PQR file with spaces between the fields and no chain letter, atoms N, CA, C, O and H, PARSE charges and radii, in Angstrom:
ATOM       1  N    MET     1       0.750   -0.904   -0.458 -0.4000 1.5000
ATOM       2  CA   MET     1       0.255   -0.371    0.023 -0.0000 2.0000
ATOM       3  C    MET     1       1.070    0.916   -0.076  0.5500 1.7000
ATOM       4  O    MET     1       2.150    0.808    0.506 -0.5500 1.4000
ATOM       5  N    SER     2       0.825    2.299   -0.743 -0.4000 1.5000
ATOM       6  CA   SER     2       1.523    3.163   -0.983 -0.0000 2.0000
ATOM       7  C    SER     2       1.307    4.219    0.334  0.5500 1.7000
ATOM       8  O    SER     2       0.530    3.993    1.261 -0.5500 1.4000
ATOM       9  H    SER     2      -0.052    2.386   -1.216  0.4000 1.0000
ATOM      10  N    THR     3       2.302    5.605    0.185 -0.4000 1.5000
ATOM      11  CA   THR     3       2.255    6.182    1.439 -0.0000 2.0000
ATOM      12  C    THR     3       0.546    7.171    1.114  0.5500 1.7000
ATOM      13  O    THR     3      -0.144    7.391    2.109 -0.5500 1.4000
ATOM      14  H    THR     3       2.934    5.788   -0.568  0.4000 1.0000
ATOM      15  N    ALA     4       0.299    7.414    0.439 -0.4000 1.5000
ATOM      16  CA   ALA     4      -0.275    8.282   -0.453 -0.0000 2.0000
ATOM      17  C    ALA     4      -2.050    7.477    0.349  0.5500 1.7000
ATOM      18  O    ALA     4      -2.994    8.153    0.756 -0.5500 1.4000
ATOM      19  H    ALA     4       0.860    7.236   -0.369  0.4000 1.0000
ATOM      20  N    VAL     5      -1.971    5.945    0.339 -0.4000 1.5000
ATOM      21  CA   VAL     5      -3.180    5.648    0.088 -0.0000 2.0000
ATOM      22  C    VAL     5      -3.157    5.567    1.723  0.5500 1.7000
ATOM      23  O    VAL     5      -4.174    6.098    2.169 -0.5500 1.4000
ATOM      24  H    VAL     5      -1.204    5.395    0.008  0.4000 1.0000
ATOM      25  N    LYS     6      -2.327    5.076    2.711 -0.4000 1.5000
ATOM      26  CA   LYS     6      -2.381    5.353    3.917 -0.0000 2.0000
ATOM      27  C    LYS     6      -2.893    6.190    3.881  0.5500 1.7000
ATOM      28  O    LYS     6      -4.124    6.177    3.891 -0.5500 1.4000
ATOM      29  H    LYS     6      -1.501    4.644    2.349  0.4000 1.0000
ATOM      30  N    LEU     7      -1.926    7.707    3.803 -0.4000 1.5000
ATOM      31  CA   LEU     7      -2.027    9.169    4.411 -0.0000 2.0000
ATOM      32  C    LEU     7      -4.440    9.580    4.262  0.5500 1.7000
ATOM      33  O    LEU     7      -5.437   10.080    4.783 -0.5500 1.4000
ATOM      34  H    LEU     7      -0.926    7.718    3.795  0.4000 1.0000
ATOM      35  N    LEU     8      -3.831    8.780    3.072 -0.4000 1.5000
ATOM      36  CA   LEU     8      -6.207    9.058    3.426 -0.0000 2.0000
ATOM      37  C    LEU     8      -6.348    8.936    3.695  0.5500 1.7000
ATOM      38  O    LEU     8      -7.036    9.640    4.434 -0.5500 1.4000
ATOM      39  H    LEU     8      -3.021    8.374    2.649  0.4000 1.0000
ATOM      40  N    ALA     9      -5.957    6.739    4.067 -0.4000 1.5000
ATOM      41  CA   ALA     9      -6.970    6.416    4.809 -0.0000 2.0000
ATOM      42  C    ALA     9      -7.301    6.727    6.134  0.5500 1.7000
ATOM      43  O    ALA     9      -8.459    6.938    6.496 -0.5500 1.4000
ATOM      44  H    ALA     9      -5.398    6.167    3.466  0.4000 1.0000
ATOM      45  N    GLN    10      -5.948    6.776    7.151 -0.4000 1.5000
ATOM      46  CA   GLN    10      -6.071    7.556    8.224 -0.0000 2.0000
ATOM      47  C    GLN    10      -6.450    8.868    8.495  0.5500 1.7000
ATOM      48  O    GLN    10      -6.396    9.351    9.626 -0.5500 1.4000
ATOM      49  H    GLN    10      -5.007    6.604    6.857  0.4000 1.0000
ATOM      50  N    LYS    11      -6.975    9.690    7.128 -0.4000 1.5000
ATOM      51  CA   LYS    11      -7.516   10.730    7.451 -0.0000 2.0000
ATOM      52  C    LYS    11      -8.537   10.652    7.453  0.5500 1.7000
ATOM      53  O    LYS    11      -9.204   11.275    8.278 -0.5500 1.4000
ATOM      54  H    LYS    11      -7.019    9.298    6.209  0.4000 1.0000
ATOM      55  N    GLN    12      -9.323    9.520    6.148 -0.4000 1.5000
ATOM      56  CA   GLN    12     -10.881    9.795    6.966 -0.0000 2.0000
ATOM      57  C    GLN    12     -10.899    8.824    8.450  0.5500 1.7000
ATOM      58  O    GLN    12     -11.956    8.961    9.066 -0.5500 1.4000
ATOM      59  H    GLN    12      -8.780    9.013    5.478  0.4000 1.0000
ATOM      60  N    ARG    13     -10.131    8.100    8.948 -0.4000 1.5000
ATOM      61  CA   ARG    13     -10.825    7.845   10.293 -0.0000 2.0000
ATOM      62  C    ARG    13     -10.730    8.956   11.296  0.5500 1.7000
ATOM      63  O    ARG    13     -11.366    9.361   12.270 -0.5500 1.4000
ATOM      64  H    ARG    13      -9.272    7.989    8.447  0.4000 1.0000
ATOM      65  N    LEU    14      -9.672    9.261   10.635 -0.4000 1.5000
ATOM      66  CA   LEU    14      -9.911   10.797   11.807 -0.0000 2.0000
ATOM      67  C    LEU    14     -11.261   11.830   11.948  0.5500 1.7000
ATOM      68  O    LEU    14     -11.844   12.431   12.851 -0.5500 1.4000
ATOM      69  H    LEU    14      -9.155    8.933    9.844  0.4000 1.0000
ATOM      70  N    LEU    15     -11.387   11.646   10.431 -0.4000 1.5000
ATOM      71  CA   LEU    15     -12.329   12.872    9.814 -0.0000 2.0000
ATOM      72  C    LEU    15     -13.603   11.897   10.406  0.5500 1.7000
ATOM      73  O    LEU    15     -14.699   12.362   10.094 -0.5500 1.4000
ATOM      74  H    LEU    15     -10.914   11.158    9.698  0.4000 1.0000
ATOM      75  N    LYS    16     -13.647   11.030   10.952 -0.4000 1.5000
ATOM      76  CA   LYS    16     -14.607    9.899   10.880 -0.0000 2.0000
ATOM      77  C    LYS    16     -14.879   10.144   12.945  0.5500 1.7000
ATOM      78  O    LYS    16     -15.939   10.221   13.566 -0.5500 1.4000
ATOM      79  H    LYS    16     -12.756   10.652   11.206  0.4000 1.0000
ATOM      80  N    GLN    17     -13.727   10.189   13.353 -0.4000 1.5000
ATOM      81  CA   GLN    17     -14.327   10.357   14.588 -0.0000 2.0000
ATOM      82  C    GLN    17     -14.340   11.776   15.281  0.5500 1.7000
ATOM      83  O    GLN    17     -14.633   11.807   16.476 -0.5500 1.4000
ATOM      84  H    GLN    17     -12.866   10.126   12.849  0.4000 1.0000
ATOM      85  N    LEU    18     -14.048   12.937   14.633 -0.4000 1.5000
ATOM      86  CA   LEU    18     -14.149   14.440   14.290 -0.0000 2.0000
ATOM      87  C    LEU    18     -15.889   14.249   14.798  0.5500 1.7000
ATOM      88  O    LEU    18     -16.403   14.455   15.897 -0.5500 1.4000
ATOM      89  H    LEU    18     -13.810   12.913   13.662  0.4000 1.0000
ATOM      90  N    GLU    19     -16.519   13.758   13.448 -0.4000 1.5000
ATOM      91  CA   GLU    19     -18.043   13.457   13.265 -0.0000 2.0000
ATOM      92  C    GLU    19     -18.694   12.938   14.623  0.5500 1.7000
ATOM      93  O    GLU    19     -19.877   13.103   14.920 -0.5500 1.4000
ATOM      94  H    GLU    19     -16.101   13.591   12.555  0.4000 1.0000
ATOM      95  N    SER    20     -17.538   12.149   15.566 -0.4000 1.5000
ATOM      96  CA   SER    20     -18.193   11.723   16.717 -0.0000 2.0000
ATOM      97  C    SER    20     -18.713   12.224   17.793  0.5500 1.7000
ATOM      98  O    SER    20     -19.269   11.809   18.810 -0.5500 1.4000
ATOM      99  H    SER    20     -16.577   12.015   15.324  0.4000 1.0000
ATOM     100  N    ASP    21     -18.322   13.470   17.212 -0.4000 1.5000
ATOM     101  CA   ASP    21     -18.025   15.327   18.319 -0.0000 2.0000
ATOM     102  C    ASP    21     -17.575   14.931   20.156  0.5500 1.7000
ATOM     103  O    ASP    21     -18.161   14.924   21.239 -0.5500 1.4000
ATOM     104  H    ASP    21     -17.870   13.807   16.386  0.4000 1.0000
ATOM     105  N    PRO    22     -15.849   14.571   19.498 -0.5600 1.5000
ATOM     106  CA   PRO    22     -14.630   13.591   20.738  0.2800 2.0000
ATOM     107  C    PRO    22     -14.526   15.758   21.748  0.5500 1.7000
ATOM     108  O    PRO    22     -14.973   16.802   21.274 -0.5500 1.4000
ATOM     109  N    GLY    23     -13.907   15.590   22.881 -0.4000 1.5000
ATOM     110  CA   GLY    23     -14.216   16.547   23.932 -0.0000 2.0000
ATOM     111  C    GLY    23     -12.878   17.276   22.828  0.5500 1.7000
ATOM     112  O    GLY    23     -12.144   16.871   21.926 -0.5500 1.4000
ATOM     113  H    GLY    23     -13.544   14.741   23.266  0.4000 1.0000
ATOM     114  N    PRO    24     -13.140   18.589   23.583 -0.5600 1.5000
ATOM     115  CA   PRO    24     -12.263   19.413   23.180  0.2800 2.0000
ATOM     116  C    PRO    24     -11.139   19.061   22.832  0.5500 1.7000
ATOM     117  O    PRO    24     -10.775   19.269   21.675 -0.5500 1.4000
ATOM     118  N    ASN    25     -10.180   18.340   23.904 -0.4000 1.5000
ATOM     119  CA   ASN    25      -8.891   17.852   23.569 -0.0000 2.0000
ATOM     120  C    ASN    25      -8.481   17.196   22.591  0.5500 1.7000
ATOM     121  O    ASN    25      -7.843   17.638   21.635 -0.5500 1.4000
ATOM     122  H    ASN    25     -10.476   18.171   24.844  0.4000 1.0000
ATOM     123  N    GLU    26      -9.007   15.527   22.875 -0.4000 1.5000
ATOM     124  CA   GLU    26      -9.097   15.151   21.502 -0.0000 2.0000
ATOM     125  C    GLU    26      -9.350   16.036   20.342  0.5500 1.7000
ATOM     126  O    GLU    26      -8.539   15.722   19.471 -0.5500 1.4000
ATOM     127  H    GLU    26      -9.525   15.167   23.651  0.4000 1.0000
ATOM     128  N    ARG    27     -10.022   16.888   19.989 -0.4000 1.5000
ATOM     129  CA   ARG    27     -10.962   17.295   19.093 -0.0000 2.0000
ATOM     130  C    ARG    27      -9.770   18.021   18.462  0.5500 1.7000
ATOM     131  O    ARG    27      -9.511   17.951   17.260 -0.5500 1.4000
ATOM     132  H    ARG    27     -10.680   17.143   20.697  0.4000 1.0000
ATOM     133  N    ALA    28      -9.063   18.719   19.353 -0.4000 1.5000
ATOM     134  CA   ALA    28      -7.671   19.672   19.249 -0.0000 2.0000
ATOM     135  C    ALA    28      -6.560   18.319   18.556  0.5500 1.7000
ATOM     136  O    ALA    28      -6.200   18.716   17.447 -0.5500 1.4000
ATOM     137  H    ALA    28      -9.273   18.775   20.329  0.4000 1.0000
ATOM     138  N    GLU    29      -6.133   17.350   18.763 -0.4000 1.5000
ATOM     139  CA   GLU    29      -5.469   16.244   18.613 -0.0000 2.0000
ATOM     140  C    GLU    29      -5.456   15.714   17.467  0.5500 1.7000
ATOM     141  O    GLU    29      -4.656   15.384   16.591 -0.5500 1.4000
ATOM     142  H    GLU    29      -6.426   17.027   19.663  0.4000 1.0000
ATOM     143  N    ILE    30      -6.969   15.713   17.775 -0.4000 1.5000
ATOM     144  CA   ILE    30      -7.162   14.663   16.190 -0.0000 2.0000
ATOM     145  C    ILE    30      -6.883   16.301   14.509  0.5500 1.7000
ATOM     146  O    ILE    30      -6.171   16.162   13.515 -0.5500 1.4000
ATOM     147  H    ILE    30      -7.618   15.981   18.487  0.4000 1.0000
ATOM     148  N    GLU    31      -7.685   17.481   14.846 -0.4000 1.5000
ATOM     149  CA   GLU    31      -6.745   18.204   14.414 -0.0000 2.0000
ATOM     150  C    GLU    31      -5.935   18.424   13.897  0.5500 1.7000
ATOM     151  O    GLU    31      -5.869   18.584   12.678 -0.5500 1.4000
ATOM     152  H    GLU    31      -8.264   17.595   15.654  0.4000 1.0000
ATOM     153  N    ARG    32      -4.494   18.543   15.213 -0.4000 1.5000
ATOM     154  CA   ARG    32      -2.984   18.477   14.422 -0.0000 2.0000
ATOM     155  C    ARG    32      -3.277   17.568   13.901  0.5500 1.7000
ATOM     156  O    ARG    32      -3.833   17.885   12.849 -0.5500 1.4000
ATOM     157  H    ARG    32      -4.547   18.413   16.203  0.4000 1.0000
ATOM     158  N    LEU    33      -3.216   16.319   14.052 -0.4000 1.5000
ATOM     159  CA   LEU    33      -2.721   14.873   13.163 -0.0000 2.0000
ATOM     160  C    LEU    33      -2.925   15.574   11.751  0.5500 1.7000
ATOM     161  O    LEU    33      -2.086   15.751   10.867 -0.5500 1.4000
ATOM     162  H    LEU    33      -2.764   16.061   14.906  0.4000 1.0000
ATOM     163  N    LEU    34      -4.830   16.072   11.791 -0.4000 1.5000
ATOM     164  CA   LEU    34      -4.530   16.256   10.021 -0.0000 2.0000
ATOM     165  C    LEU    34      -4.043   17.285    9.664  0.5500 1.7000
ATOM     166  O    LEU    34      -4.248   17.534    8.476 -0.5500 1.4000
ATOM     167  H    LEU    34      -5.511   15.928   12.509  0.4000 1.0000
ATOM     168  N    GLU    35      -3.356   18.149   10.316 -0.4000 1.5000
ATOM     169  CA   GLU    35      -2.667   18.902    9.803 -0.0000 2.0000
ATOM     170  C    GLU    35      -1.823   18.289    9.272  0.5500 1.7000
ATOM     171  O    GLU    35      -1.681   18.306    8.049 -0.5500 1.4000
ATOM     172  H    GLU    35      -3.189   17.946   11.281  0.4000 1.0000
ATOM     173  N    LYS    36      -1.021   17.562   10.137 -0.4000 1.5000
ATOM     174  CA   LYS    36      -0.063   16.540    9.773 -0.0000 2.0000
ATOM     175  C    LYS    36      -0.023   15.895    8.175  0.5500 1.7000
ATOM     176  O    LYS    36       0.870   15.850    7.330 -0.5500 1.4000
ATOM     177  H    LYS    36      -1.136   17.548   11.130  0.4000 1.0000
ATOM     178  N    ILE    37      -1.260   15.484    8.194 -0.4000 1.5000
ATOM     179  CA   ILE    37      -1.650   14.388    6.968 -0.0000 2.0000
ATOM     180  C    ILE    37      -1.570   15.567    5.460  0.5500 1.7000
ATOM     181  O    ILE    37      -0.879   15.384    4.458 -0.5500 1.4000
ATOM     182  H    ILE    37      -1.986   15.521    8.881  0.4000 1.0000
ATOM     183  N    GLU    38      -2.365   16.573    5.689 -0.4000 1.5000
ATOM     184  CA   GLU    38      -2.466   17.398    4.758 -0.0000 2.0000
ATOM     185  C    GLU    38      -1.043   17.834    4.325  0.5500 1.7000
ATOM     186  O    GLU    38      -0.832   17.724    3.117 -0.5500 1.4000
ATOM     187  H    GLU    38      -2.926   16.722    6.503  0.4000 1.0000
ATOM     188  N    THR    39      -0.178   18.239    4.975 -0.4000 1.5000
ATOM     189  CA   THR    39       1.226   18.475    4.787 -0.0000 2.0000
ATOM     190  C    THR    39       2.609   17.199    3.841  0.5500 1.7000
ATOM     191  O    THR    39       3.547   17.091    3.051 -0.5500 1.4000
ATOM     192  H    THR    39      -0.350   18.328    5.956  0.4000 1.0000
ATOM     193  N    ALA    40       1.554   16.459    4.898 -0.4000 1.5000
ATOM     194  CA   ALA    40       2.293   15.303    4.217 -0.0000 2.0000
ATOM     195  C    ALA    40       1.824   15.375    2.722  0.5500 1.7000
ATOM     196  O    ALA    40       2.735   15.577    1.919 -0.5500 1.4000
ATOM     197  H    ALA    40       0.792   16.547    5.540  0.4000 1.0000
ATOM     198  N    LEU    41       0.778   15.266    2.301 -0.4000 1.5000
ATOM     199  CA   LEU    41       0.399   14.617    1.319 -0.0000 2.0000
ATOM     200  C    LEU    41       0.395   15.769    0.089  0.5500 1.7000
ATOM     201  O    LEU    41       0.042   15.441   -1.044 -0.5500 1.4000
ATOM     202  H    LEU    41       0.038   15.101    2.954  0.4000 1.0000
ATOM     203  N    SER    42       0.846   17.238    0.425 -0.4000 1.5000
ATOM     204  CA   SER    42       1.293   18.200   -0.434 -0.0000 2.0000
ATOM     205  C    SER    42       2.230   17.761   -0.434  0.5500 1.7000
ATOM     206  O    SER    42       2.437   17.177   -1.497 -0.5500 1.4000
ATOM     207  H    SER    42       1.133   17.504    1.345  0.4000 1.0000
ATOM     208  N    LEU    43       3.135   17.695    0.346 -0.4000 1.5000
ATOM     209  CA   LEU    43       5.123   17.085    0.535 -0.0000 2.0000
ATOM     210  C    LEU    43       5.046   16.223   -0.998  0.5500 1.7000
ATOM     211  O    LEU    43       6.008   16.444   -1.733 -0.5500 1.4000
ATOM     212  H    LEU    43       2.966   18.170    1.210  0.4000 1.0000
ATOM     213  N    LEU    44       4.055   15.329   -1.498 -0.4000 1.5000
ATOM     214  CA   LEU    44       4.131   13.606   -2.264 -0.0000 2.0000
ATOM     215  C    LEU    44       3.262   14.454   -3.075  0.5500 1.7000
ATOM     216  O    LEU    44       3.447   14.439   -4.292 -0.5500 1.4000
ATOM     217  H    LEU    44       3.273   15.149   -0.902  0.4000 1.0000
ATOM     218  N    ASP    45       2.635   14.957   -2.742 -0.4000 1.5000
ATOM     219  CA   ASP    45       2.282   15.996   -4.625 -0.0000 2.0000
ATOM     220  C    ASP    45       3.184   16.794   -5.099  0.5500 1.7000
ATOM     221  O    ASP    45       3.059   16.740   -6.322 -0.5500 1.4000
ATOM     222  H    ASP    45       2.485   14.970   -1.753  0.4000 1.0000
ATOM     223  N    GLN    46       4.482   17.895   -4.678 -0.4000 1.5000
ATOM     224  CA   GLN    46       4.579   18.198   -4.531 -0.0000 2.0000
ATOM     225  C    GLN    46       6.322   17.068   -5.595  0.5500 1.7000
ATOM     226  O    GLN    46       6.613   16.952   -6.785 -0.5500 1.4000
ATOM     227  H    GLN    46       4.583   17.939   -3.684  0.4000 1.0000
ATOM     228  N    GLN    47       6.790   16.675   -4.642 -0.4000 1.5000
ATOM     229  CA   GLN    47       7.687   15.153   -5.368 -0.0000 2.0000
ATOM     230  C    GLN    47       6.684   14.655   -6.524  0.5500 1.7000
ATOM     231  O    GLN    47       7.022   15.354   -7.479 -0.5500 1.4000
ATOM     232  H    GLN    47       6.554   16.769   -3.675  0.4000 1.0000
ATOM     233  N    ASP    48       5.538   13.748   -6.993 -0.4000 1.5000
ATOM     234  CA   ASP    48       5.303   14.168   -8.250 -0.0000 2.0000
ATOM     235  C    ASP    48       5.108   15.068   -8.968  0.5500 1.7000
ATOM     236  O    ASP    48       5.321   15.045  -10.180 -0.5500 1.4000
ATOM     237  H    ASP    48       5.264   13.180   -6.217  0.4000 1.0000
ATOM     238  N    ALA    49       4.653   16.042   -8.307 -0.4000 1.5000
ATOM     239  CA   ALA    49       4.828   17.083   -9.482 -0.0000 2.0000
ATOM     240  C    ALA    49       6.894   17.359  -10.671  0.5500 1.7000
ATOM     241  O    ALA    49       7.226   17.560  -11.839 -0.5500 1.4000
ATOM     242  H    ALA    49       4.480   16.061   -7.322  0.4000 1.0000
ATOM     243  N    ALA    50       7.747   17.125   -9.001 -0.4000 1.5000
ATOM     244  CA   ALA    50       8.865   17.253   -9.994 -0.0000 2.0000
ATOM     245  C    ALA    50       9.275   16.273  -10.350  0.5500 1.7000
ATOM     246  O    ALA    50      10.451   15.915  -10.286 -0.5500 1.4000
ATOM     247  H    ALA    50       7.477   16.962   -8.052  0.4000 1.0000
ATOM     248  N    ARG    51       8.744   15.927  -10.605 -0.4000 1.5000
ATOM     249  CA   ARG    51       9.510   13.988  -11.474 -0.0000 2.0000
ATOM     250  C    ARG    51       9.303   13.801  -12.546  0.5500 1.7000
ATOM     251  O    ARG    51       8.150   13.431  -12.769 -0.5500 1.4000
ATOM     252  H    ARG    51       7.789   16.218  -10.657  0.4000 1.0000
ATOM     253  N    PRO    52      10.245   13.937  -13.777 -0.5600 1.5000
ATOM     254  CA   PRO    52       9.198   14.137  -15.444  0.2800 2.0000
ATOM     255  C    PRO    52       7.901   12.868  -14.872  0.5500 1.7000
ATOM     256  O    PRO    52       7.703   12.283  -13.808 -0.5500 1.4000
ATOM     257  N    SER    53       7.199   12.873  -16.288 -0.4000 1.5000
ATOM     258  CA   SER    53       6.681   12.301  -17.096 -0.0000 2.0000
ATOM     259  C    SER    53       6.938   11.231  -17.513  0.5500 1.7000
ATOM     260  O    SER    53       8.169   11.264  -17.521 -0.5500 1.4000
ATOM     261  H    SER    53       7.360   13.348  -17.153  0.4000 1.0000
ATOM     262  N    ASP    54       6.474    9.690  -18.098 -0.4000 1.5000
ATOM     263  CA   ASP    54       6.534    8.671  -18.629 -0.0000 2.0000
ATOM     264  C    ASP    54       6.182    9.087  -19.968  0.5500 1.7000
ATOM     265  O    ASP    54       6.003    8.165  -20.763 -0.5500 1.4000
ATOM     266  H    ASP    54       5.475    9.662  -18.091  0.4000 1.0000
ATOM     267  N    GLU    55       6.072   10.021  -20.306 -0.4000 1.5000
ATOM     268  CA   GLU    55       5.017    9.788  -21.500 -0.0000 2.0000
ATOM     269  C    GLU    55       5.643   10.021  -23.005  0.5500 1.7000
ATOM     270  O    GLU    55       4.933    9.872  -23.999 -0.5500 1.4000
ATOM     271  H    GLU    55       6.218   10.770  -19.660  0.4000 1.0000
């Protein structure tokens, strides 16, 4: 399983946790983790964009 797929799966799980109305501390932790995932996904996108295509 690729890194991006793993990150997206983790993001989906965290978003579901947010829907369950967590307490303020848990919500803050989930939001912090979501920010880290978004950063990692952005970096992966930048790496993919920098690679020459195989066309």
